[in-house]
mmCIF file of C-alpha atoms and ligand atoms in Angstrom:
data_model
loop_
_atom_site.group_PDB
_atom_site.id
_atom_site.type_symbol
_atom_site.label_atom_id
_atom_site.label_comp_id
_atom_site.label_asym_id
_atom_site.label_seq_id
_atom_site.Cartn_x
_atom_site.Cartn_y
_atom_site.Cartn_z
ATOM 1 C CA UNK A 160 102.301 101.062 118.718
ATOM 2 C CA UNK A 161 100.867 99.394 115.582
ATOM 3 C CA UNK A 162 100.534 101.942 112.621
ATOM 4 C CA UNK A 163 96.715 103.083 111.917
ATOM 5 C CA UNK A 164 95.865 103.083 108.111
ATOM 6 C CA UNK A 165 93.771 105.763 106.859
ATOM 7 C CA UNK A 166 91.922 104.315 103.013
ATOM 8 C CA UNK A 167 89.976 107.971 103.466
ATOM 9 C CA UNK A 168 89.793 111.277 104.441
ATOM 10 C CA UNK A 169 87.672 110.185 107.654
ATOM 11 C CA UNK A 170 89.982 107.805 108.410
ATOM 12 C CA UNK A 171 92.083 110.189 108.702
ATOM 13 C CA UNK A 172 90.578 112.659 111.005
ATOM 14 C CA UNK A 173 89.987 109.750 113.115
ATOM 15 C CA UNK A 174 93.810 109.028 113.454
ATOM 16 C CA UNK A 175 94.634 112.090 113.959
ATOM 17 C CA UNK A 176 91.792 112.687 116.992
ATOM 18 C CA UNK A 177 93.243 109.157 118.507
ATOM 19 C CA UNK A 178 96.717 110.470 118.508
ATOM 20 C CA UNK A 179 95.829 113.708 119.953
ATOM 21 C CA UNK A 180 97.189 115.903 117.174
ATOM 22 C CA UNK A 181 96.540 119.326 117.192
ATOM 23 C CA UNK A 182 94.388 118.764 120.346
ATOM 24 C CA UNK A 183 97.157 117.795 123.239
ATOM 25 C CA UNK A 184 99.612 119.829 121.431
ATOM 26 C CA UNK A 185 101.521 116.642 119.756
ATOM 27 C CA UNK A 186 103.305 117.207 116.877
ATOM 28 C CA UNK A 187 103.103 115.634 113.269
ATOM 29 C CA UNK A 188 105.163 115.233 110.159
ATOM 30 C CA UNK A 189 104.144 114.147 106.553
ATOM 31 C CA UNK A 190 106.100 112.125 104.321
ATOM 32 C CA UNK A 191 104.509 112.280 101.082
ATOM 33 C CA UNK A 192 105.069 108.967 98.776
ATOM 34 C CA UNK A 193 103.613 107.628 95.724
ATOM 35 C CA UNK A 194 104.799 104.121 97.690
ATOM 36 C CA UNK A 195 106.918 100.864 96.532
ATOM 37 C CA UNK A 196 108.818 102.494 99.455
ATOM 38 C CA UNK A 197 112.782 101.750 99.588
ATOM 39 C CA UNK A 198 115.555 102.832 101.522
ATOM 40 C CA UNK A 199 115.394 106.416 100.392
ATOM 41 C CA UNK A 200 112.391 106.442 101.681
ATOM 42 C CA UNK A 201 113.103 105.239 105.043
ATOM 43 C CA UNK A 202 115.478 107.765 105.320
ATOM 44 C CA UNK A 203 113.012 110.627 105.368
ATOM 45 C CA UNK A 204 110.658 108.548 107.379
ATOM 46 C CA UNK A 205 113.706 108.645 110.069
ATOM 47 C CA UNK A 206 114.165 112.451 109.642
ATOM 48 C CA UNK A 207 110.716 112.903 110.113
ATOM 49 C CA UNK A 208 110.885 111.230 113.428
ATOM 50 C CA UNK A 209 113.446 113.015 114.349
ATOM 51 C CA UNK A 210 111.454 116.376 114.036
ATOM 52 C CA UNK A 211 107.891 115.743 115.054
ATOM 53 C CA UNK A 212 105.835 113.187 117.702
ATOM 54 C CA UNK A 213 104.239 111.512 115.001
ATOM 55 C CA UNK A 214 105.256 110.782 111.112
ATOM 56 C CA UNK A 215 102.274 110.138 108.731
ATOM 57 C CA UNK A 216 103.529 108.532 105.328
ATOM 58 C CA UNK A 217 100.795 109.015 102.538
ATOM 59 C CA UNK A 218 100.812 106.382 99.765
ATOM 60 C CA UNK A 219 99.168 107.582 97.026
ATOM 61 C CA UNK A 220 100.078 107.411 92.690
ATOM 62 C CA UNK A 221 98.732 110.578 91.760
ATOM 63 C CA UNK A 222 97.667 110.318 88.563
ATOM 64 C CA UNK A 223 97.119 114.252 87.888
ATOM 65 C CA UNK A 224 101.397 114.402 87.815
ATOM 66 C CA UNK A 225 101.841 111.294 85.036
ATOM 67 C CA UNK A 226 101.663 112.651 81.444
ATOM 68 C CA UNK A 227 99.744 110.524 78.865
ATOM 69 C CA UNK A 228 102.331 108.760 77.886
ATOM 70 C CA UNK A 229 104.318 107.938 81.611
ATOM 71 C CA UNK A 230 104.192 104.658 83.235
ATOM 72 C CA UNK A 231 101.100 105.410 85.479
ATOM 73 C CA UNK A 232 99.096 102.294 84.826
ATOM 74 C CA UNK A 233 102.480 99.940 85.269
ATOM 75 C CA UNK A 234 103.869 102.189 88.081
ATOM 76 C CA UNK A 235 105.129 99.941 91.048
ATOM 77 C CA UNK A 236 102.211 99.292 93.699
ATOM 78 C CA UNK A 237 103.162 96.992 96.808
ATOM 79 C CA UNK A 238 101.293 98.380 99.262
ATOM 80 C CA UNK A 239 101.133 95.328 101.689
ATOM 81 C CA UNK A 240 105.212 95.657 101.980
ATOM 82 C CA UNK A 241 104.955 99.317 102.270
ATOM 83 C CA UNK A 242 103.225 98.868 105.197
ATOM 84 C CA UNK A 243 105.438 96.787 106.607
ATOM 85 C CA UNK A 244 108.010 99.000 106.224
ATOM 86 C CA UNK A 245 106.224 101.934 107.845
ATOM 87 C CA UNK A 246 105.477 99.895 110.535
ATOM 88 C CA UNK A 247 109.005 99.110 110.666
ATOM 89 C CA UNK A 248 110.025 102.516 110.739
ATOM 90 C CA UNK A 249 107.530 103.855 113.406
ATOM 91 C CA UNK A 250 104.979 105.546 111.431
ATOM 92 C CA UNK A 251 101.990 106.397 112.728
ATOM 93 C CA UNK A 252 99.653 106.922 110.091
ATOM 94 C CA UNK A 253 99.600 105.823 106.626
ATOM 95 C CA UNK A 254 97.232 107.486 104.404
ATOM 96 C CA UNK A 255 96.544 105.607 101.447
ATOM 97 C CA UNK A 256 93.501 107.202 99.639
ATOM 98 C CA UNK A 257 91.733 106.148 96.371
ATOM 99 C CA UNK A 258 92.095 108.462 93.410
ATOM 100 C CA UNK A 259 88.054 108.554 93.875
ATOM 101 C CA UNK A 260 88.547 109.984 97.460
ATOM 102 C CA UNK A 261 90.955 112.343 96.375
ATOM 103 C CA UNK A 262 89.412 113.864 93.005
ATOM 104 C CA UNK A 263 85.690 114.541 92.872
ATOM 105 C CA UNK A 264 84.651 113.910 89.399
ATOM 106 C CA UNK A 265 83.356 117.824 88.739
ATOM 107 C CA UNK A 266 86.505 119.378 90.656
ATOM 108 C CA UNK A 267 87.162 122.541 88.717
ATOM 109 C CA UNK A 268 90.300 124.173 90.807
ATOM 110 C CA UNK A 269 93.992 123.016 91.036
ATOM 111 C CA UNK A 270 97.438 124.224 91.388
ATOM 112 C CA UNK A 271 99.159 126.454 88.819
ATOM 113 C CA UNK A 272 103.304 125.867 89.258
ATOM 114 C CA UNK A 273 103.757 129.035 87.288
ATOM 115 C CA UNK A 274 106.549 129.747 84.383
ATOM 116 C CA UNK A 275 109.003 127.647 86.953
ATOM 117 C CA UNK A 276 107.075 124.437 86.122
ATOM 118 C CA UNK A 277 107.221 124.948 82.730
ATOM 119 C CA UNK A 278 111.443 124.834 82.636
ATOM 120 C CA UNK A 279 114.045 121.740 83.074
ATOM 121 C CA UNK A 280 111.850 118.741 83.903
ATOM 122 C CA UNK A 281 109.117 120.730 83.217
ATOM 123 C CA UNK A 282 109.998 121.366 79.780
ATOM 124 C CA UNK A 283 109.924 117.592 79.184
ATOM 125 C CA UNK A 284 106.617 116.865 81.484
ATOM 126 C CA UNK A 285 104.149 119.561 80.885
ATOM 127 C CA UNK A 286 101.629 119.647 83.457
ATOM 128 C CA UNK A 287 104.002 117.545 85.848
ATOM 129 C CA UNK A 288 104.212 120.114 88.779
ATOM 130 C CA UNK A 289 100.838 121.243 88.965
ATOM 131 C CA UNK A 290 99.813 117.872 89.268
ATOM 132 C CA UNK A 291 102.460 117.844 91.834
ATOM 133 C CA UNK A 292 101.798 120.787 93.730
ATOM 134 C CA UNK A 293 97.958 119.999 93.487
ATOM 135 C CA UNK A 294 97.990 116.890 94.939
ATOM 136 C CA UNK A 295 100.436 118.087 97.461
ATOM 137 C CA UNK A 296 98.403 121.034 98.744
ATOM 138 C CA UNK A 297 95.609 118.757 99.214
ATOM 139 C CA UNK A 298 97.839 116.431 101.177
ATOM 140 C CA UNK A 299 98.822 118.991 103.539
ATOM 141 C CA UNK A 300 95.172 120.636 103.764
ATOM 142 C CA UNK A 301 93.845 116.735 104.770
ATOM 143 C CA UNK A 302 96.712 115.748 106.909
ATOM 144 C CA UNK A 303 97.354 119.138 108.596
ATOM 145 C CA UNK A 304 101.167 118.249 109.151
ATOM 146 C CA UNK A 305 103.095 120.676 111.192
ATOM 147 C CA UNK A 306 106.504 119.892 108.884
ATOM 148 C CA UNK A 307 106.734 117.709 105.391
ATOM 149 C CA UNK A 308 109.937 116.145 104.387
ATOM 150 C CA UNK A 309 110.990 115.694 100.643
ATOM 151 C CA UNK A 310 113.695 114.134 99.049
ATOM 152 C CA UNK A 311 116.444 116.526 97.136
ATOM 153 C CA UNK A 312 116.875 114.179 94.824
ATOM 154 C CA UNK A 313 114.108 115.624 93.262
ATOM 155 C CA UNK A 314 115.429 118.951 93.400
ATOM 156 C CA UNK A 315 112.905 121.113 91.535
ATOM 157 C CA UNK A 316 110.150 119.441 92.941
ATOM 158 C CA UNK A 317 111.492 120.372 96.682
ATOM 159 C CA UNK A 318 111.962 123.991 94.602
ATOM 160 C CA UNK A 319 108.421 124.100 93.588
ATOM 161 C CA UNK A 320 107.109 123.084 96.876
ATOM 162 C CA UNK A 321 108.787 125.516 98.788
ATOM 163 C CA UNK A 322 107.642 127.866 96.370
ATOM 164 C CA UNK A 323 104.406 127.070 96.680
ATOM 165 C CA UNK A 324 104.471 127.071 100.520
ATOM 166 C CA UNK A 325 105.978 130.803 100.195
ATOM 167 C CA UNK A 326 103.537 132.085 97.633
ATOM 168 C CA UNK A 327 100.553 130.501 99.366
ATOM 169 C CA UNK A 328 101.521 130.958 102.524
ATOM 170 C CA UNK A 329 100.796 127.657 103.588
ATOM 171 C CA UNK A 330 101.444 126.693 106.928
ATOM 172 C CA UNK A 331 103.899 123.678 107.153
ATOM 173 C CA UNK A 332 107.748 123.800 107.501
ATOM 174 C CA UNK A 333 109.068 121.955 104.512
ATOM 175 C CA UNK A 334 112.348 119.902 104.960
ATOM 176 C CA UNK A 335 115.063 118.629 102.259
ATOM 177 C CA UNK A 336 116.577 115.522 102.729
ATOM 178 C CA UNK A 337 119.796 114.150 101.323
ATOM 179 C CA UNK A 338 119.400 111.654 98.410
ATOM 180 C CA UNK A 339 120.148 107.879 99.460
ATOM 181 C CA UNK A 340 122.190 106.270 96.597
ATOM 182 C CA UNK A 341 123.493 102.510 96.217
ATOM 183 C CA UNK A 342 127.487 101.684 96.884
ATOM 184 C CA UNK A 343 128.034 102.013 93.107
ATOM 185 C CA UNK A 344 126.260 105.322 93.106
ATOM 186 C CA UNK A 345 123.191 104.719 91.845
ATOM 187 C CA UNK A 346 120.293 106.997 93.332
ATOM 188 C CA UNK A 347 117.476 105.085 94.534
ATOM 189 C CA UNK A 348 114.384 105.129 92.658
ATOM 190 C CA UNK A 349 110.830 103.114 92.992
ATOM 191 C CA UNK A 350 111.534 102.842 88.928
ATOM 192 C CA UNK A 351 115.037 101.035 89.036
ATOM 193 C CA UNK A 352 113.267 97.907 89.421
ATOM 194 C CA UNK A 353 112.298 98.589 85.213
ATOM 195 C CA UNK A 354 115.722 98.229 84.610
ATOM 196 C CA UNK A 355 117.261 94.926 83.430
ATOM 197 C CA UNK A 356 121.044 94.458 85.074
ATOM 198 C CA UNK A 357 122.348 95.490 81.933
ATOM 199 C CA UNK A 358 120.212 98.803 81.928
ATOM 200 C CA UNK A 359 121.000 99.266 85.698
ATOM 201 C CA UNK A 360 124.836 99.310 84.366
ATOM 202 C CA UNK A 361 124.503 101.927 81.850
ATOM 203 C CA UNK A 362 122.161 104.065 84.656
ATOM 204 C CA UNK A 363 125.303 103.999 86.579
ATOM 205 C CA UNK A 364 126.589 106.784 84.075
ATOM 206 C CA UNK A 365 124.370 109.321 85.399
ATOM 207 C CA UNK A 366 125.792 109.150 88.844
ATOM 208 C CA UNK A 367 129.372 108.978 87.547
ATOM 209 C CA UNK A 368 128.512 112.015 85.291
ATOM 210 C CA UNK A 369 127.105 114.345 88.397
ATOM 211 C CA UNK A 370 130.142 113.190 90.648
ATOM 212 C CA UNK A 371 132.782 113.883 87.737
ATOM 213 C CA UNK A 372 131.270 117.350 86.751
ATOM 214 C CA UNK A 373 131.165 118.156 90.754
ATOM 215 C CA UNK A 374 134.787 118.646 90.692
ATOM 216 C CA UNK A 375 134.612 121.115 88.377
ATOM 217 C CA UNK A 376 135.370 124.993 89.052
ATOM 218 C CA UNK A 377 133.832 126.670 86.700
ATOM 219 C CA UNK A 378 129.929 125.931 84.950
ATOM 220 C CA UNK A 379 131.722 125.533 81.544
ATOM 221 C CA UNK A 380 134.239 122.607 83.185
ATOM 222 C CA UNK A 381 131.458 121.376 85.640
ATOM 223 C CA UNK A 382 128.764 120.516 82.605
ATOM 224 C CA UNK A 383 131.343 119.902 79.723
ATOM 225 C CA UNK A 384 133.182 117.021 82.360
ATOM 226 C CA UNK A 385 129.729 115.667 82.995
ATOM 227 C CA UNK A 386 128.505 116.089 79.319
ATOM 228 C CA UNK A 387 131.831 113.903 78.736
ATOM 229 C CA UNK A 388 130.542 111.365 80.792
ATOM 230 C CA UNK A 389 127.537 111.051 79.561
ATOM 231 C CA UNK A 390 128.930 110.982 75.707
ATOM 232 C CA UNK A 391 130.851 107.987 75.987
ATOM 233 C CA UNK A 392 127.516 105.942 77.237
ATOM 234 C CA UNK A 393 125.416 104.949 74.029
ATOM 235 C CA UNK A 394 122.546 103.539 76.289
ATOM 236 C CA UNK A 395 122.032 106.882 77.768
ATOM 237 C CA UNK A 396 119.430 109.058 75.881
ATOM 238 C CA UNK A 397 119.942 112.369 77.356
ATOM 239 C CA UNK A 398 116.827 114.553 78.138
ATOM 240 C CA UNK A 399 118.920 117.429 79.716
ATOM 241 C CA UNK A 400 121.882 118.006 81.894
ATOM 242 C CA UNK A 401 121.943 121.540 83.528
ATOM 243 C CA UNK A 402 123.625 123.832 85.941
ATOM 244 C CA UNK A 403 121.054 125.528 87.944
ATOM 245 C CA UNK A 404 120.203 127.804 90.963
ATOM 246 C CA UNK A 405 118.661 125.965 93.835
ATOM 247 C CA UNK A 406 115.474 127.661 94.624
ATOM 248 C CA UNK A 407 114.851 129.118 91.162
ATOM 249 C CA UNK A 408 116.382 126.053 88.768
ATOM 250 C CA UNK A 409 117.281 128.747 86.393
ATOM 251 C CA UNK A 410 120.369 128.542 84.892
ATOM 252 C CA UNK A 411 123.573 129.338 87.058
ATOM 253 C CA UNK A 412 126.036 131.346 84.473
ATOM 254 C CA UNK A 413 129.619 132.473 85.283
ATOM 255 C CA UNK A 414 128.667 134.725 87.826
ATOM 256 C CA UNK A 415 126.778 132.246 89.674
ATOM 257 C CA UNK A 416 128.371 132.269 92.978
ATOM 258 C CA UNK A 417 127.131 130.054 96.211
ATOM 259 C CA UNK A 418 125.211 126.590 95.615
ATOM 260 C CA UNK A 419 124.158 125.174 92.800
ATOM 261 C CA UNK A 420 122.404 122.093 91.177
ATOM 262 C CA UNK A 421 123.909 119.895 88.606
ATOM 263 C CA UNK A 422 120.874 117.996 87.413
ATOM 264 C CA UNK A 423 120.715 115.451 84.622
ATOM 265 C CA UNK A 424 117.355 113.139 83.338
ATOM 266 C CA UNK A 425 117.979 110.607 80.612
ATOM 267 C CA UNK A 426 116.208 107.597 79.409
ATOM 268 C CA UNK A 427 118.003 104.165 79.553
ATOM 269 C CA UNK A 428 115.810 101.370 77.403
ATOM 270 C CA UNK A 429 112.131 102.392 78.276
ATOM 271 C CA UNK A 430 113.003 103.807 81.776
ATOM 272 C CA UNK A 431 113.283 107.570 82.686
ATOM 273 C CA UNK A 432 115.586 108.558 85.454
ATOM 274 C CA UNK A 433 116.760 111.636 87.201
ATOM 275 C CA UNK A 434 119.824 112.203 89.799
ATOM 276 C CA UNK A 435 121.386 115.411 90.859
ATOM 277 C CA UNK A 436 124.264 116.584 93.082
ATOM 278 C CA UNK A 437 124.829 120.132 95.179
ATOM 279 C CA UNK A 438 127.627 122.089 93.663
ATOM 280 C CA UNK A 439 129.451 125.011 95.310
ATOM 281 C CA UNK A 440 130.168 127.577 92.770
HETATM 282 P P1 AMP B 762 108.093 109.380 95.537
HETATM 283 O O1 AMP B 762 107.812 107.869 96.001
HETATM 284 O O2 AMP B 762 109.063 108.627 94.351
HETATM 285 O O3 AMP B 762 107.293 110.122 94.759
HETATM 286 O O4 AMP B 762 109.156 109.832 96.461
HETATM 287 C C1 AMP B 762 108.618 110.490 97.623
HETATM 288 C C2 AMP B 762 109.378 111.349 98.255
HETATM 289 O O5 AMP B 762 110.585 110.443 98.448
HETATM 290 C C3 AMP B 762 110.314 112.256 97.886
HETATM 291 O O6 AMP B 762 110.036 113.455 98.624
HETATM 292 C C4 AMP B 762 111.472 111.529 97.156
HETATM 293 O O7 AMP B 762 112.257 113.208 96.554
HETATM 294 C C5 AMP B 762 111.810 110.914 97.842
HETATM 295 N N1 AMP B 762 112.731 109.992 97.498
HETATM 296 C C6 AMP B 762 112.606 109.309 96.277
HETATM 297 N N2 AMP B 762 114.042 108.616 96.209
HETATM 298 C C7 AMP B 762 114.881 109.040 97.313
HETATM 299 C C8 AMP B 762 116.219 108.445 97.193
HETATM 300 N N3 AMP B 762 117.241 108.030 96.698
HETATM 301 N N4 AMP B 762 116.968 109.819 98.457
HETATM 302 C C9 AMP B 762 116.007 110.297 99.267
HETATM 303 N N5 AMP B 762 115.002 110.656 99.436
HETATM 304 C C10 AMP B 762 114.338 109.960 97.789
#
């Protein structure tokens, strides 16, 4: 079946109706994206297809989650290819609203990510998680999915969305999906296309540091081993390297037991990259 493209909220209502979603009991999974789709997005779509009768992919470069000096205007926009990818993966609905359709000129109310939105990644991107949660809640209200799939690549984003769903009683099941990597370890990202061949080589230090750190046994060992790899790569300008609780993103100290996330953010040339791996303490 052909993918239905909904360019605004009216189109979305029609698309939901024509597929019998909500009426005949057909279930819907949402995969929110900013487009420039790659294998990571494809893996989310495949996971979504396993869990629901229909999959909706939203493609929206959300101005609210970009800081004034970030890459909003040059963020890659590849809509026609993205549409082919979605058709290829059996997506039922592509929701691609304009910024004007999403945000009224006189809008007042938005979601606050709270204190958790100001730590780790939030400390480097003020307001970012407020913007993410606001658009995700709007997408949930518009698309009305039963489940929504997010990548663990953006681990703090996933944790924040789970927190929002719990704190605001949002009736959507959130599913986390594993990070897809290139054969050499680089986590797939729409921003990788900004990297020159030399920068791409330099960027491999991030995943190498995470894998090396994950072999440590204690928080100090894990952080120390990862740090040594990053320090040996002069082209990497580190924003942070942290070991945190996956649900709260607070520091996993010496007494932490169970799952933790070793997360890194760094700039390679003009490109800011993030990555993380799960470790068990
Ligand atoms: P984005 O288009 O970058 O906003 O990402 C849309 C969704 O894809 C988010 O839930 C991301 O976490 C997820 N994603 C991005 N890169 C990857 C990857 N390499 N592996 C798995 N999921 C990813």
